[in-house]
Amino acid sequence: MEKRKTFPEQKQELPGNEYLMHPEPEIIRENYIGSGKLLGKVAFITGGDSGIGRSVAVHFAREGANIAIVYLKEDKDALLTKELIEKEGQQCLLISGDLKEEKFCKSAVKKCISLFKKINVLINNAAVQYPQNELEKITAAQLKKTFETNIYPYFYITKAVLPFLNENDTIINTSSVTAYRGSEHLVDYASTKGAIVSFTKSLSAMLAKRKIRVNGVAPGPIWTPLIVASFDKLSDFGKDNPMGRAGQPSEVAPAYVFLGCADSSYITGQFIHINGGELVGG
Ligand code: NAD
Ligand code: MG
């Protein structure tokens, strides 16, 4: 796959905007019926403005949860997500800011607690990626930004949320198939996604005694703004897996519902692989 904008030419901070995508990603299947699996719960979702995070937000709302979403600056995308959540009869708090800053992470959690008084499901999901075909082209600045965006906030946000989590509450982290099989053009990104796998497994062991479960999802190629922002040639995106196509956010989000609710009550430290049939384990 050819790269489109490389770091640091990709000056604008935004990973991409969903409202500009053609075709539009499928957010939720028309026939997805909620059954109160998350009734009365509050979910805190980073990167919930668009893509997988938006889809998770709407599924959680359909299952009865109120939602707080954190995003960088994509107000237009975030406002549509809020509208979709309100259509489900739920409340949505929008929090815009930079997760690279621990101070912001703390204030974002505080805002959510002030409004909703609790958090039951934490979904760490925000990320950036900057394709480079040669290791020498990954500058220190790019490396720093990729790690500071993709893994540091998992620590910052989780630290801030933990005091509010109780028995049966859950944490769900977003890794990637690239953590498991590597990626020749996303070496730094794939490394952060590997860190997320180890973070998830370690944290699950640490929090098991508190009866807080920690799991993750490792998506393969999913049609989201992150993809449009990073790659030039999109026509063959996702074609090289056994199912021969990219996935939709609507095909990923139900796994977050499963991991977020009591249906997965005996599962912790695990990843669900949603990647069109690529065989990876662990
Ligand atoms: P997306 O661009 O829609 O979502 C990522 C979001 O992260 C953005 O909307 C942005 O608001 C947020 N973000 C980025 N930097 C931030 C910062 N500094 N502060 C606050 N928010 C910030 O893309 P997506 O594909 O839905 O990505 C969601 C997750 O899925 C990511 O963790 C990504 O690595 C993972 N993933 C995606 C794919 C795929 O093919 N789309 C594959 C594997 C894993
Ligand atoms: Mg976005």
Coordinates of C-alpha atoms and ligand atoms in Angstrom, one line a residue:
M1 CA 0.0 0.0 0.0
E2 CA 1.4 3.4 -0.9
K3 CA 1.7 6.1 1.7
R4 CA -0.1 9.3 1.4
K5 CA 1.2 12.0 3.8
T6 CA 4.3 11.2 5.8
F7 CA 5.3 12.7 9.1
P8 CA 6.2 15.6 9.5
E9 CA 4.5 16.8 6.3
Q10 CA 1.3 15.7 7.8
K11 CA 1.3 18.9 9.7
Q12 CA -2.4 19.0 10.7
E13 CA -2.9 17.1 13.9
L14 CA -6.1 15.5 12.7
P15 CA -6.0 11.8 11.9
G16 CA -8.9 12.4 9.5
N17 CA -12.6 13.4 9.3
E18 CA -15.4 10.9 8.9
Y19 CA -17.8 13.3 7.4
L20 CA -15.5 13.6 4.4
M21 CA -15.4 9.8 3.7
H22 CA -16.9 8.1 0.7
P23 CA -18.4 5.6 1.0
E24 CA -19.5 6.4 4.5
P25 CA -18.5 3.8 7.1
E26 CA -21.3 1.7 8.5
I27 CA -21.7 2.7 12.1
I28 CA -24.3 0.2 13.3
R29 CA -26.3 -2.5 11.4
E30 CA -29.8 -1.3 10.8
N31 CA -31.1 -4.6 12.4
Y32 CA -28.9 -4.4 15.5
I33 CA -31.3 -4.8 18.4
G34 CA -30.2 -3.6 21.8
S35 CA -31.2 -5.6 24.8
G36 CA -30.2 -3.5 27.8
K37 CA -26.8 -5.2 28.2
L38 CA -25.3 -1.9 29.4
L39 CA -28.4 -0.4 31.0
G40 CA -27.6 2.4 33.4
K41 CA -23.8 2.2 32.7
V42 CA -21.4 5.0 31.8
A43 CA -18.8 4.4 29.2
F44 CA -15.7 6.6 28.7
I45 CA -14.3 6.3 25.1
T46 CA -11.2 7.9 23.8
G47 CA -11.3 8.6 20.1
G48 CA -15.0 8.2 20.2
D49 CA -15.7 10.9 17.6
S50 CA -15.2 8.7 14.6
G51 CA -14.4 5.3 13.2
I52 CA -14.4 2.4 15.6
G53 CA -14.8 4.6 18.7
R54 CA -17.9 6.3 17.3
S55 CA -19.4 2.9 16.4
V56 CA -18.7 1.6 19.9
A57 CA -20.3 4.7 21.3
V58 CA -23.5 4.2 19.3
H59 CA -23.7 0.4 20.2
F60 CA -23.2 1.2 23.9
A61 CA -26.0 3.8 23.7
R62 CA -28.3 1.3 22.0
E63 CA -27.5 -1.1 24.9
G64 CA -28.6 1.6 27.4
A65 CA -25.3 3.4 28.4
N66 CA -24.5 7.1 28.7
I67 CA -21.3 8.0 26.9
A68 CA -18.4 10.4 27.4
I69 CA -16.1 10.7 24.3
V70 CA -12.7 12.3 24.1
Y71 CA -11.3 13.5 20.8
L72 CA -8.7 15.8 19.5
K73 CA -10.4 18.6 17.4
E74 CA -12.9 16.9 15.1
D75 CA -15.9 18.8 16.4
K76 CA -18.0 18.1 13.3
D77 CA -17.6 14.3 13.7
A78 CA -18.0 14.5 17.5
L79 CA -21.3 16.5 17.2
L80 CA -22.7 13.8 14.8
T81 CA -21.7 11.1 17.3
K82 CA -23.5 13.0 20.0
E83 CA -26.6 13.3 17.9
L84 CA -26.6 9.6 17.1
I85 CA -26.3 8.8 20.8
E86 CA -29.1 11.1 21.7
K87 CA -31.2 9.4 19.0
E88 CA -30.8 6.2 21.0
G89 CA -32.2 8.1 24.0
Q90 CA -28.9 8.4 25.9
Q91 CA -26.7 11.3 27.0
C92 CA -23.3 12.1 25.4
L93 CA -20.6 14.3 26.9
L94 CA -18.1 15.6 24.4
I95 CA -14.6 16.4 25.6
S96 CA -12.1 17.9 23.2
G97 CA -8.3 18.0 24.0
D98 CA -4.9 16.4 23.6
L99 CA -4.5 13.0 25.3
K100 CA -0.7 13.3 25.1
E101 CA -1.1 15.6 28.1
E102 CA -1.6 13.9 31.4
K103 CA -3.2 17.0 32.9
F104 CA -5.8 17.0 30.2
C105 CA -6.5 13.2 30.8
K106 CA -7.1 13.9 34.4
S107 CA -9.5 16.8 33.6
A108 CA -11.4 14.8 31.0
V109 CA -12.1 12.1 33.6
K110 CA -13.1 14.7 36.1
K111 CA -15.6 16.2 33.7
C112 CA -17.2 12.8 33.0
I113 CA -17.5 12.1 36.8
S114 CA -19.0 15.6 37.4
L115 CA -21.8 14.9 34.9
F116 CA -22.4 11.2 35.2
K117 CA -21.1 10.5 38.7
K118 CA -19.4 7.3 37.6
I119 CA -17.6 5.3 34.9
N120 CA -18.3 1.6 34.4
V121 CA -16.5 0.9 31.1
L122 CA -13.3 2.5 30.0
I123 CA -12.4 2.2 26.3
N124 CA -8.9 3.2 25.4
N125 CA -9.0 3.7 21.6
A126 CA -7.4 6.9 20.3
A127 CA -4.4 6.5 18.0
V128 CA -2.4 8.0 15.1
Q129 CA -0.2 6.3 12.5
Y130 CA 2.3 7.6 10.0
P131 CA 3.4 5.1 7.4
Q132 CA 7.2 4.9 6.5
N133 CA 8.7 2.3 4.3
E134 CA 12.2 2.6 5.8
L135 CA 13.3 2.6 9.4
E136 CA 15.6 5.6 8.8
K137 CA 12.6 7.7 7.9
I138 CA 11.1 7.3 11.3
T139 CA 12.4 10.5 12.9
A140 CA 12.7 10.9 16.7
A141 CA 9.8 13.4 16.5
Q142 CA 7.5 10.9 14.7
L143 CA 8.5 8.1 17.1
K144 CA 7.8 10.3 20.1
K145 CA 4.4 11.4 18.8
T146 CA 3.3 7.9 17.9
F147 CA 4.2 6.5 21.4
E148 CA 3.0 9.6 23.3
T149 CA -0.4 9.4 21.5
N150 CA -0.9 5.6 21.2
I151 CA 0.3 4.2 24.5
Y152 CA 1.1 6.9 27.1
P153 CA -2.6 8.0 27.4
Y154 CA -3.6 4.3 28.2
F155 CA -1.6 4.8 31.4
Y156 CA -2.8 8.4 32.0
I157 CA -6.5 7.8 31.5
T158 CA -6.5 4.4 33.2
K159 CA -4.8 5.9 36.2
A160 CA -7.4 8.7 36.4
V161 CA -10.4 6.3 35.9
L162 CA -9.3 3.5 38.2
P163 CA -10.4 5.2 41.5
F164 CA -13.9 5.2 40.2
L165 CA -14.1 1.6 38.9
N166 CA -15.9 -1.0 41.0
E167 CA -16.4 -4.7 40.9
N168 CA -17.7 -5.9 37.5
D169 CA -16.6 -2.7 35.7
T170 CA -14.4 -3.3 32.7
I171 CA -11.6 -1.8 30.6
I172 CA -11.2 -2.5 26.9
N173 CA -8.1 -1.6 24.9
T174 CA -7.7 -1.2 21.2
S175 CA -4.7 -2.9 19.7
S176 CA -4.3 -4.1 16.1
V177 CA -3.5 -7.1 14.0
T178 CA -0.2 -5.3 13.4
A179 CA 0.8 -6.1 17.0
Y180 CA 0.6 -9.8 16.2
R181 CA 2.0 -10.1 12.7
G182 CA 4.0 -6.9 12.4
S183 CA 3.7 -4.3 9.6
E184 CA 6.5 -3.4 7.3
H185 CA 5.3 0.2 6.8
L186 CA 4.0 0.9 10.3
V187 CA 6.9 -0.3 12.5
D188 CA 6.5 2.4 15.2
Y189 CA 2.7 2.2 15.2
A190 CA 2.8 -1.7 15.4
S191 CA 5.2 -1.4 18.3
T192 CA 2.8 0.8 20.3
K193 CA 0.0 -1.7 19.5
G194 CA 2.2 -4.5 20.9
A195 CA 2.8 -2.4 24.0
I196 CA -1.0 -2.2 24.3
V197 CA -1.3 -6.0 24.3
S198 CA 1.3 -6.3 27.1
F199 CA -0.4 -3.5 29.0
T200 CA -3.7 -5.2 28.8
K201 CA -2.4 -8.6 30.0
S202 CA -0.4 -7.0 32.9
L203 CA -3.3 -4.8 34.0
S204 CA -5.7 -7.7 33.9
A205 CA -3.5 -9.6 36.3
M206 CA -3.2 -6.6 38.5
L207 CA -6.9 -5.8 38.7
A208 CA -8.4 -9.4 38.8
K209 CA -8.5 -9.2 42.6
R210 CA -10.6 -6.1 42.4
K211 CA -12.9 -8.0 40.0
I212 CA -12.3 -5.5 37.3
R213 CA -11.8 -7.2 33.9
V214 CA -9.3 -5.9 31.3
N215 CA -9.5 -7.1 27.7
G216 CA -8.8 -5.9 24.2
V217 CA -9.8 -5.9 20.6
A218 CA -7.3 -6.3 17.8
P219 CA -8.9 -5.1 14.6
G220 CA -7.6 -5.8 11.1
P221 CA -8.3 -3.4 8.2
I222 CA -11.4 -1.4 9.1
W223 CA -12.8 1.4 7.0
T224 CA -12.3 4.5 9.1
P225 CA -10.8 8.1 8.8
L226 CA -7.5 6.9 10.2
I227 CA -7.1 4.8 7.0
V228 CA -8.1 7.6 4.6
A229 CA -5.7 10.0 6.4
S230 CA -2.7 7.6 6.2
F231 CA -2.8 5.8 2.8
D232 CA -3.0 7.0 -0.8
K233 CA -4.1 3.9 -2.6
L234 CA -7.3 2.8 -0.9
S235 CA -8.8 0.6 -3.6
D236 CA -7.0 -2.6 -2.4
F237 CA -7.3 -1.8 1.3
G238 CA -8.2 -5.0 3.2
K239 CA -8.1 -7.2 0.1
D240 CA -5.2 -9.3 1.3
N241 CA -7.0 -11.2 4.1
P242 CA -8.9 -14.5 3.7
M243 CA -12.3 -12.7 3.4
G244 CA -10.8 -10.4 0.8
R245 CA -12.3 -7.2 2.1
A246 CA -12.0 -4.4 4.7
G247 CA -14.3 -4.5 7.7
Q248 CA -16.8 -1.9 8.8
P249 CA -16.8 -0.3 12.3
S250 CA -20.3 -2.0 12.7
E251 CA -18.5 -5.4 12.5
V252 CA -16.0 -4.4 15.3
A253 CA -18.1 -2.6 17.9
P254 CA -20.3 -5.6 19.0
A255 CA -17.1 -7.2 20.4
Y256 CA -16.7 -4.2 22.7
V257 CA -20.3 -4.6 23.9
F258 CA -19.5 -8.3 24.7
L259 CA -16.3 -7.4 26.6
G260 CA -18.0 -4.5 28.3
C261 CA -21.0 -6.3 29.7
A262 CA -21.6 -9.4 32.0
D263 CA -21.7 -11.7 29.0
S264 CA -17.9 -11.9 29.3
S265 CA -17.8 -12.3 33.0
Y266 CA -15.2 -15.1 33.0
I267 CA -12.9 -13.4 30.5
T268 CA -9.9 -11.2 31.3
G269 CA -6.5 -10.5 29.7
Q270 CA -7.7 -11.6 26.3
F271 CA -8.0 -10.2 22.8
I272 CA -10.7 -10.7 20.2
H273 CA -9.3 -10.7 16.7
I274 CA -11.6 -9.0 14.1
N275 CA -9.6 -9.1 10.9
G276 CA -11.4 -11.0 8.1
G277 CA -9.8 -14.3 9.0
E278 CA -6.1 -13.7 9.4
L279 CA -4.9 -16.3 11.9
V280 CA -3.1 -14.7 14.8
G281 CA -3.2 -15.8 18.4
G282 CA -3.0 -14.6 22.0
Ligands
NAD1 P1 -10.2 7.3 13.9 O1 -9.2 8.2 13.3 O2 -11.6 7.4 13.5 O3 -10.1 7.3 15.4 C1 -8.9 7.7 16.1 C2 -9.2 8.9 17.0 O4 -8.2 9.2 17.9 C3 -9.4 10.2 16.2 O5 -10.8 10.4 15.9 C4 -8.9 11.3 17.2 O6 -9.9 12.1 17.7 C5 -8.3 10.5 18.3 N1 -7.0 11.0 18.6 C6 -5.8 10.9 18.0 N2 -4.8 11.6 18.6 C7 -5.4 12.1 19.7 C8 -4.9 13.0 20.7 N3 -3.6 13.4 20.8 N4 -5.8 13.4 21.7 C9 -7.1 13.0 21.6 N5 -7.6 12.2 20.7 C10 -6.8 11.8 19.7 O7 -9.6 5.8 13.5 P2 -10.0 4.3 13.9 O8 -9.5 3.5 12.8 O9 -11.4 4.2 14.3 O10 -9.0 4.1 15.2 C11 -9.5 3.6 16.4 C12 -8.5 2.6 17.0 O11 -8.6 1.4 16.1 C13 -7.1 3.0 17.0 O12 -6.5 2.6 18.2 C14 -6.4 2.3 15.9 O13 -5.1 2.0 16.1 C15 -7.2 1.0 15.9 N6 -7.2 0.2 14.7 C16 -7.7 0.6 13.5 C17 -7.6 -0.1 12.4 C18 -8.2 0.3 11.1 O14 -8.0 -0.4 10.1 N7 -9.0 1.3 11.0 C19 -6.9 -1.4 12.4 C20 -6.4 -1.8 13.7 C21 -6.5 -1.0 14.8
MG2 MG -11.7 11.3 14.2

